[in-house]
Amino acid sequence: MTRFRSGFLAVVVVVGVLVAGTLVGPRAVPTDFFARMSGTATADSDALADSIAQRLRRAHGADALASAPYLRLTFALDTPDGTRVIGRHLWDRTTGRYRVEWQKAPDSVYVALINVRKGTDSLPEGTVYRNGTALTGDAETEARRTAYQRFINDMYWLLAPLKVADPGVNRTYLPDSSTATHDVLHLTFGDVGLTPDDEYWLYISKGTGRLDRWAFHLQGMDDDAPPQVYDWTEDTTLTAPEGPVALSTRKAAVNGSQAILTTDLALPSQPPDGAFSTPTPLLDRPEN
């Protein structure tokens, strides 16, 4: 059995906003975006990119997060039609045990109990239940793959600024795109993760050191498709054993009408009873 590498981005890189199997987001960006956001790395720019990346990690509390044994969140999509919960997550960051709950239809509620450190071919070990009954065969395999994609996608929308220095991440500082208020880093990836041809542009506040905006062009998009752009807003501060962790709870589409929500954030010292064994939903209960 092949083990996934430890560490989040060493396990996976990124995908876009995964909602019902599709990528969603605005395209209201200049048509010459790629020409304007290109740059050539030099030894000096590489050193500066690394320095900015480390400042970004510190500003969001990456080292403090490393001391937190559990991480919990709800991933949702906010549109003019209302807010829709996409998935509820609980991660045992020490062992890799993972619980994610989602609803595919009014009468189909899924609970995946997997381990994101164990498995083969991007398919983690574990079991997925529908309405409390364990799935089998192809249906179970596909549901387990969906659970793993939810882990990849939803956690990266929360933790991206803390993962910029992970193995396999290439950073380039773009001086011509940076401004008096923001440094811009261009991220590409080595031969890691599920979608190594993704590209990201991070707009990092010179005042706070935190991520204010990102743009991305994903591997599955047309080569000439404009990037999608989101503002990272509504930071909240959580307390980990070794200090504060600052995370954005709302990513709002620029010139668009939707937002990605990462809410119900918590760094519990212990999980709810039965968190990694109960086959029916429990993360939607206020007491949990």
mmCIF file of C-alpha atoms in Angstrom:
data_model
loop_
_atom_site.group_PDB
_atom_site.id
_atom_site.type_symbol
_atom_site.label_atom_id
_atom_site.label_comp_id
_atom_site.label_asym_id
_atom_site.label_seq_id
_atom_site.Cartn_x
_atom_site.Cartn_y
_atom_site.Cartn_z
ATOM 1 C CA MET A 1 0.000 0.000 0.000
ATOM 2 C CA THR A 2 1.440 3.358 -1.029
ATOM 3 C CA ARG A 3 1.242 6.031 1.633
ATOM 4 C CA PHE A 4 0.435 9.604 0.754
ATOM 5 C CA ARG A 5 3.145 12.026 1.750
ATOM 6 C CA SER A 6 2.609 13.771 5.073
ATOM 7 C CA GLY A 7 1.716 17.449 5.107
ATOM 8 C CA PHE A 8 -1.164 19.053 3.230
ATOM 9 C CA LEU A 9 0.427 20.324 0.029
ATOM 10 C CA ALA A 10 2.811 17.415 -0.032
ATOM 11 C CA VAL A 11 -0.286 15.256 -0.264
ATOM 12 C CA VAL A 12 -2.169 17.418 -2.726
ATOM 13 C CA VAL A 13 -1.929 20.745 -4.413
ATOM 14 C CA VAL A 14 -5.141 22.445 -5.452
ATOM 15 C CA VAL A 15 -8.277 22.416 -7.498
ATOM 16 C CA GLY A 16 -10.725 25.250 -8.017
ATOM 17 C CA VAL A 17 -14.117 25.773 -6.474
ATOM 18 C CA LEU A 18 -15.616 22.321 -6.771
ATOM 19 C CA VAL A 19 -19.398 22.530 -6.674
ATOM 20 C CA ALA A 20 -21.346 19.579 -8.058
ATOM 21 C CA GLY A 21 -18.333 18.641 -10.164
ATOM 22 C CA THR A 22 -17.927 22.008 -11.900
ATOM 23 C CA LEU A 23 -15.631 24.994 -11.576
ATOM 24 C CA VAL A 24 -17.387 28.239 -10.795
ATOM 25 C CA GLY A 25 -16.156 31.804 -10.655
ATOM 26 C CA PRO A 26 -15.982 35.198 -12.354
ATOM 27 C CA ARG A 27 -14.063 36.029 -15.494
ATOM 28 C CA ALA A 28 -14.091 39.818 -15.244
ATOM 29 C CA VAL A 29 -10.335 40.397 -15.585
ATOM 30 C CA PRO A 30 -8.271 42.123 -18.287
ATOM 31 C CA THR A 31 -7.719 40.134 -21.475
ATOM 32 C CA ASP A 32 -3.989 40.908 -21.274
ATOM 33 C CA PHE A 33 -3.743 39.473 -17.761
ATOM 34 C CA PHE A 34 -1.076 36.878 -18.561
ATOM 35 C CA ALA A 35 1.174 39.370 -20.325
ATOM 36 C CA ARG A 36 0.876 41.783 -17.426
ATOM 37 C CA MET A 37 1.413 39.111 -14.755
ATOM 38 C CA SER A 38 4.460 37.403 -16.227
ATOM 39 C CA GLY A 39 7.975 37.786 -14.917
ATOM 40 C CA THR A 40 11.433 36.266 -15.045
ATOM 41 C CA ALA A 41 12.928 34.881 -11.862
ATOM 42 C CA THR A 42 16.410 35.948 -10.785
ATOM 43 C CA ALA A 43 18.459 35.020 -7.735
ATOM 44 C CA ASP A 44 17.432 38.274 -6.056
ATOM 45 C CA SER A 45 13.750 37.880 -6.959
ATOM 46 C CA ASP A 46 13.755 34.274 -5.732
ATOM 47 C CA ALA A 47 15.153 35.380 -2.383
ATOM 48 C CA LEU A 48 12.568 38.152 -2.159
ATOM 49 C CA ALA A 49 9.765 35.752 -3.088
ATOM 50 C CA ASP A 50 10.864 33.388 -0.321
ATOM 51 C CA SER A 51 11.017 36.258 2.172
ATOM 52 C CA ILE A 52 7.516 37.459 1.269
ATOM 53 C CA ALA A 53 6.196 33.895 1.463
ATOM 54 C CA GLN A 54 7.619 33.423 4.946
ATOM 55 C CA ARG A 55 6.137 36.742 6.065
ATOM 56 C CA LEU A 56 2.764 35.613 4.692
ATOM 57 C CA ARG A 57 2.990 32.355 6.631
ATOM 58 C CA ARG A 58 3.882 34.168 9.848
ATOM 59 C CA ALA A 59 1.070 36.694 9.416
ATOM 60 C CA HIS A 60 -1.478 33.879 9.183
ATOM 61 C CA GLY A 61 0.057 31.790 11.973
ATOM 62 C CA ALA A 62 1.386 28.772 10.081
ATOM 63 C CA ASP A 63 3.680 27.625 12.895
ATOM 64 C CA ALA A 64 0.888 27.990 15.441
ATOM 65 C CA LEU A 65 -1.477 25.960 13.251
ATOM 66 C CA ALA A 66 1.073 23.152 13.208
ATOM 67 C CA SER A 67 0.446 22.725 16.945
ATOM 68 C CA ALA A 68 -3.324 22.262 16.544
ATOM 69 C CA PRO A 69 -4.356 18.582 16.627
ATOM 70 C CA TYR A 70 -7.774 19.075 14.991
ATOM 71 C CA LEU A 71 -9.291 21.453 12.450
ATOM 72 C CA ARG A 72 -12.976 21.860 11.712
ATOM 73 C CA LEU A 73 -14.837 23.912 9.092
ATOM 74 C CA THR A 74 -17.970 24.212 6.991
ATOM 75 C CA PHE A 75 -17.473 24.977 3.286
ATOM 76 C CA ALA A 76 -20.353 26.818 1.620
ATOM 77 C CA LEU A 77 -21.262 28.808 -1.483
ATOM 78 C CA ASP A 78 -23.015 32.161 -1.050
ATOM 79 C CA THR A 79 -25.015 33.466 -4.044
ATOM 80 C CA PRO A 80 -27.943 35.869 -4.533
ATOM 81 C CA ASP A 81 -30.198 32.810 -4.206
ATOM 82 C CA GLY A 82 -28.890 32.061 -0.717
ATOM 83 C CA THR A 83 -26.165 30.093 1.034
ATOM 84 C CA ARG A 84 -25.649 26.415 0.282
ATOM 85 C CA VAL A 85 -23.502 24.168 2.463
ATOM 86 C CA ILE A 86 -21.208 22.047 0.289
ATOM 87 C CA GLY A 87 -19.383 20.060 2.961
ATOM 88 C CA ARG A 88 -18.646 19.841 6.688
ATOM 89 C CA HIS A 89 -15.136 18.773 7.676
ATOM 90 C CA LEU A 90 -13.188 17.504 10.663
ATOM 91 C CA TRP A 91 -9.475 16.708 10.291
ATOM 92 C CA ASP A 92 -7.270 14.859 12.741
ATOM 93 C CA ARG A 93 -4.041 16.534 11.687
ATOM 94 C CA THR A 94 -1.912 14.189 13.794
ATOM 95 C CA THR A 95 -3.017 10.855 12.319
ATOM 96 C CA GLY A 96 -4.671 11.837 9.017
ATOM 97 C CA ARG A 97 -8.128 10.625 10.047
ATOM 98 C CA TYR A 98 -10.739 12.686 8.258
ATOM 99 C CA ARG A 99 -14.496 13.102 8.357
ATOM 100 C CA VAL A 100 -16.475 14.934 5.680
ATOM 101 C CA GLU A 101 -20.255 15.131 5.363
ATOM 102 C CA TRP A 102 -22.192 16.315 2.327
ATOM 103 C CA GLN A 103 -25.683 16.115 0.872
ATOM 104 C CA LYS A 104 -26.056 15.067 -2.753
ATOM 105 C CA ALA A 105 -29.866 15.171 -2.816
ATOM 106 C CA PRO A 106 -32.615 15.823 -0.260
ATOM 107 C CA ASP A 107 -32.739 12.115 0.529
ATOM 108 C CA SER A 108 -29.012 11.310 0.117
ATOM 109 C CA VAL A 109 -26.648 12.309 2.924
ATOM 110 C CA TYR A 110 -23.058 11.078 2.709
ATOM 111 C CA VAL A 111 -20.539 10.607 5.513
ATOM 112 C CA ALA A 112 -16.959 9.725 4.563
ATOM 113 C CA LEU A 113 -14.563 8.367 7.185
ATOM 114 C CA ILE A 114 -11.167 8.268 5.483
ATOM 115 C CA ASN A 115 -7.474 8.694 6.180
ATOM 116 C CA VAL A 116 -5.834 11.292 3.936
ATOM 117 C CA ARG A 117 -2.372 9.874 4.636
ATOM 118 C CA LYS A 118 -3.148 6.346 3.456
ATOM 119 C CA GLY A 119 -4.197 5.047 0.073
ATOM 120 C CA THR A 120 -3.174 4.690 -3.563
ATOM 121 C CA ASP A 121 -3.689 6.723 -6.728
ATOM 122 C CA SER A 122 -5.244 9.661 -4.891
ATOM 123 C CA LEU A 123 -7.862 7.369 -3.364
ATOM 124 C CA PRO A 124 -7.670 7.328 0.436
ATOM 125 C CA GLU A 125 -8.373 4.394 2.670
ATOM 126 C CA GLY A 126 -11.722 4.426 4.418
ATOM 127 C CA THR A 127 -15.449 3.945 4.038
ATOM 128 C CA VAL A 128 -18.287 6.140 2.796
ATOM 129 C CA TYR A 129 -21.842 5.838 4.091
ATOM 130 C CA ARG A 130 -25.073 7.008 2.473
ATOM 131 C CA ASN A 131 -27.932 7.550 4.894
ATOM 132 C CA GLY A 132 -26.025 5.491 7.461
ATOM 133 C CA THR A 133 -25.382 2.456 5.229
ATOM 134 C CA ALA A 134 -21.903 1.640 3.925
ATOM 135 C CA LEU A 135 -21.558 1.915 0.159
ATOM 136 C CA THR A 136 -19.922 -0.873 -1.834
ATOM 137 C CA GLY A 137 -18.405 -1.397 -5.262
ATOM 138 C CA ASP A 138 -18.014 1.409 -7.781
ATOM 139 C CA ALA A 139 -20.405 3.677 -5.881
ATOM 140 C CA GLU A 140 -18.209 3.490 -2.792
ATOM 141 C CA THR A 141 -15.002 4.091 -4.754
ATOM 142 C CA GLU A 142 -16.446 7.147 -6.481
ATOM 143 C CA ALA A 143 -17.793 8.557 -3.211
ATOM 144 C CA ARG A 144 -14.411 8.056 -1.541
ATOM 145 C CA ARG A 145 -12.748 9.899 -4.424
ATOM 146 C CA THR A 146 -15.271 12.730 -4.030
ATOM 147 C CA ALA A 147 -14.494 12.923 -0.314
ATOM 148 C CA TYR A 148 -10.790 13.246 -1.072
ATOM 149 C CA GLN A 149 -11.459 15.991 -3.632
ATOM 150 C CA ARG A 150 -13.478 17.839 -1.003
ATOM 151 C CA PHE A 151 -10.486 17.643 1.341
ATOM 152 C CA ILE A 152 -8.165 18.982 -1.358
ATOM 153 C CA ASN A 153 -10.401 21.787 -2.537
ATOM 154 C CA ASP A 154 -12.030 23.019 0.637
ATOM 155 C CA MET A 155 -8.923 22.980 2.804
ATOM 156 C CA TYR A 156 -6.893 24.853 0.204
ATOM 157 C CA TRP A 157 -9.501 27.622 0.077
ATOM 158 C CA LEU A 158 -8.870 27.985 3.798
ATOM 159 C CA LEU A 159 -5.137 27.319 4.166
ATOM 160 C CA ALA A 160 -3.508 28.500 0.920
ATOM 161 C CA PRO A 161 -1.544 31.394 2.483
ATOM 162 C CA LEU A 162 -0.044 29.032 5.047
ATOM 163 C CA LYS A 163 1.117 26.551 2.379
ATOM 164 C CA VAL A 164 3.185 28.773 0.078
ATOM 165 C CA ALA A 165 6.508 27.333 1.266
ATOM 166 C CA ASP A 166 5.528 23.668 1.040
ATOM 167 C CA PRO A 167 7.601 21.214 -1.038
ATOM 168 C CA GLY A 168 6.797 21.404 -4.734
ATOM 169 C CA VAL A 169 5.594 25.032 -4.661
ATOM 170 C CA ASN A 170 7.544 27.408 -6.935
ATOM 171 C CA ARG A 171 7.383 31.103 -6.030
ATOM 172 C CA THR A 172 8.192 34.094 -8.246
ATOM 173 C CA TYR A 173 8.033 37.721 -7.147
ATOM 174 C CA LEU A 174 6.457 40.001 -9.773
ATOM 175 C CA PRO A 175 7.861 43.524 -9.279
ATOM 176 C CA ASP A 176 6.000 45.021 -12.250
ATOM 177 C CA SER A 177 2.673 43.815 -10.852
ATOM 178 C CA SER A 178 3.350 44.758 -7.234
ATOM 179 C CA THR A 179 2.166 48.130 -5.946
ATOM 180 C CA ALA A 180 2.750 50.480 -3.042
ATOM 181 C CA THR A 181 0.254 48.448 -1.007
ATOM 182 C CA HIS A 182 0.667 44.865 -2.243
ATOM 183 C CA ASP A 183 3.394 42.408 -3.195
ATOM 184 C CA VAL A 184 2.415 39.886 -5.878
ATOM 185 C CA LEU A 185 3.685 36.307 -5.872
ATOM 186 C CA HIS A 186 3.168 33.921 -8.778
ATOM 187 C CA LEU A 187 2.832 30.275 -7.709
ATOM 188 C CA THR A 188 3.447 27.285 -9.951
ATOM 189 C CA PHE A 189 3.992 23.674 -8.953
ATOM 190 C CA GLY A 190 6.414 20.837 -9.521
ATOM 191 C CA ASP A 191 5.400 17.250 -10.122
ATOM 192 C CA VAL A 192 3.142 17.119 -7.074
ATOM 193 C CA GLY A 193 -0.562 16.896 -6.426
ATOM 194 C CA LEU A 194 -3.505 16.175 -8.670
ATOM 195 C CA THR A 195 -3.290 19.302 -10.862
ATOM 196 C CA PRO A 196 0.350 20.457 -11.088
ATOM 197 C CA ASP A 197 -0.349 22.846 -13.990
ATOM 198 C CA ASP A 198 -2.461 25.168 -11.828
ATOM 199 C CA GLU A 199 -1.194 28.751 -11.449
ATOM 200 C CA TYR A 200 -1.944 31.274 -8.699
ATOM 201 C CA TRP A 201 -1.236 34.965 -8.214
ATOM 202 C CA LEU A 202 -1.279 36.123 -4.584
ATOM 203 C CA TYR A 203 -1.795 39.771 -3.619
ATOM 204 C CA ILE A 204 -0.173 40.176 -0.205
ATOM 205 C CA SER A 205 -0.691 43.270 1.912
ATOM 206 C CA LYS A 206 2.523 45.131 2.686
ATOM 207 C CA GLY A 207 0.826 46.493 5.797
ATOM 208 C CA THR A 208 -0.464 43.310 7.426
ATOM 209 C CA GLY A 209 1.483 40.640 5.566
ATOM 210 C CA ARG A 210 -1.784 38.774 4.940
ATOM 211 C CA LEU A 211 -3.397 37.579 1.723
ATOM 212 C CA ASP A 212 -5.935 40.109 0.405
ATOM 213 C CA ARG A 213 -6.695 38.644 -3.046
ATOM 214 C CA TRP A 214 -5.827 35.783 -5.335
ATOM 215 C CA ALA A 215 -6.266 35.027 -9.019
ATOM 216 C CA PHE A 216 -5.960 31.545 -10.452
ATOM 217 C CA HIS A 217 -5.872 29.681 -13.744
ATOM 218 C CA LEU A 218 -6.478 25.968 -13.303
ATOM 219 C CA GLN A 219 -5.241 22.970 -15.227
ATOM 220 C CA GLY A 220 -8.712 22.117 -16.514
ATOM 221 C CA MET A 221 -9.416 25.590 -17.913
ATOM 222 C CA ASP A 222 -8.837 26.632 -21.534
ATOM 223 C CA ASP A 223 -5.356 28.057 -22.047
ATOM 224 C CA ASP A 224 -6.747 31.463 -23.040
ATOM 225 C CA ALA A 225 -9.458 31.566 -20.350
ATOM 226 C CA PRO A 226 -9.092 34.576 -18.037
ATOM 227 C CA PRO A 227 -8.154 33.774 -14.441
ATOM 228 C CA GLN A 228 -10.756 33.805 -11.706
ATOM 229 C CA VAL A 229 -10.256 36.461 -9.033
ATOM 230 C CA TYR A 230 -11.418 36.495 -5.407
ATOM 231 C CA ASP A 231 -10.872 38.891 -2.505
ATOM 232 C CA TRP A 232 -10.006 37.219 0.810
ATOM 233 C CA THR A 233 -12.002 38.997 3.522
ATOM 234 C CA GLU A 234 -13.510 38.688 7.005
ATOM 235 C CA ASP A 235 -10.497 37.295 8.830
ATOM 236 C CA THR A 236 -11.048 35.513 12.103
ATOM 237 C CA THR A 237 -8.420 34.605 14.694
ATOM 238 C CA LEU A 238 -8.328 31.160 16.278
ATOM 239 C CA THR A 239 -6.189 30.129 19.223
ATOM 240 C CA ALA A 240 -3.875 27.153 18.767
ATOM 241 C CA PRO A 241 -1.646 25.734 21.524
ATOM 242 C CA GLU A 242 1.353 27.716 20.234
ATOM 243 C CA GLY A 243 -0.357 30.964 19.264
ATOM 244 C CA PRO A 244 -2.968 32.699 17.090
ATOM 245 C CA VAL A 245 -4.017 31.579 13.612
ATOM 246 C CA ALA A 246 -5.614 34.156 11.268
ATOM 247 C CA LEU A 247 -7.894 32.736 8.565
ATOM 248 C CA SER A 248 -10.235 34.319 6.024
ATOM 249 C CA THR A 249 -13.843 33.161 6.257
ATOM 250 C CA ARG A 250 -15.139 34.799 3.057
ATOM 251 C CA LYS A 251 -13.641 34.848 -0.443
ATOM 252 C CA ALA A 252 -15.717 37.191 -2.595
ATOM 253 C CA ALA A 253 -15.683 37.032 -6.389
ATOM 254 C CA VAL A 254 -14.348 40.239 -7.915
ATOM 255 C CA ASN A 255 -17.006 41.732 -10.203
ATOM 256 C CA GLY A 256 -19.162 38.724 -9.421
ATOM 257 C CA SER A 257 -22.059 37.854 -7.166
ATOM 258 C CA GLN A 258 -20.844 34.767 -5.346
ATOM 259 C CA ALA A 259 -18.553 34.093 -2.406
ATOM 260 C CA ILE A 260 -16.857 31.047 -0.953
ATOM 261 C CA LEU A 261 -17.483 30.712 2.781
ATOM 262 C CA THR A 262 -15.269 28.770 5.184
ATOM 263 C CA THR A 263 -17.175 29.077 8.438
ATOM 264 C CA ASP A 264 -17.702 27.229 11.732
ATOM 265 C CA LEU A 265 -13.933 27.334 12.073
ATOM 266 C CA ALA A 266 -12.494 25.718 15.171
ATOM 267 C CA LEU A 267 -9.274 24.166 16.442
ATOM 268 C CA PRO A 268 -10.704 21.782 19.046
ATOM 269 C CA SER A 269 -8.428 19.993 21.459
ATOM 270 C CA GLN A 270 -10.640 16.905 21.203
ATOM 271 C CA PRO A 271 -13.099 15.712 18.528
ATOM 272 C CA PRO A 272 -16.772 14.995 19.246
ATOM 273 C CA ASP A 273 -17.548 11.497 20.489
ATOM 274 C CA GLY A 274 -17.684 9.084 17.564
ATOM 275 C CA ALA A 275 -16.259 11.623 15.123
ATOM 276 C CA PHE A 276 -14.280 9.010 13.200
ATOM 277 C CA SER A 277 -16.680 6.098 13.555
ATOM 278 C CA THR A 278 -20.275 7.381 13.455
ATOM 279 C CA PRO A 279 -21.781 6.759 9.970
ATOM 280 C CA THR A 280 -24.518 9.394 10.278
ATOM 281 C CA PRO A 281 -24.128 13.210 10.284
ATOM 282 C CA LEU A 282 -22.993 14.871 13.482
ATOM 283 C CA LEU A 283 -21.076 18.009 12.420
ATOM 284 C CA ASP A 284 -24.340 19.878 11.792
ATOM 285 C CA ARG A 285 -25.274 19.673 15.473
ATOM 286 C CA PRO A 286 -24.614 22.843 17.506
ATOM 287 C CA GLU A 287 -23.232 20.857 20.438
ATOM 288 C CA ASN A 288 -20.554 19.365 18.176
#
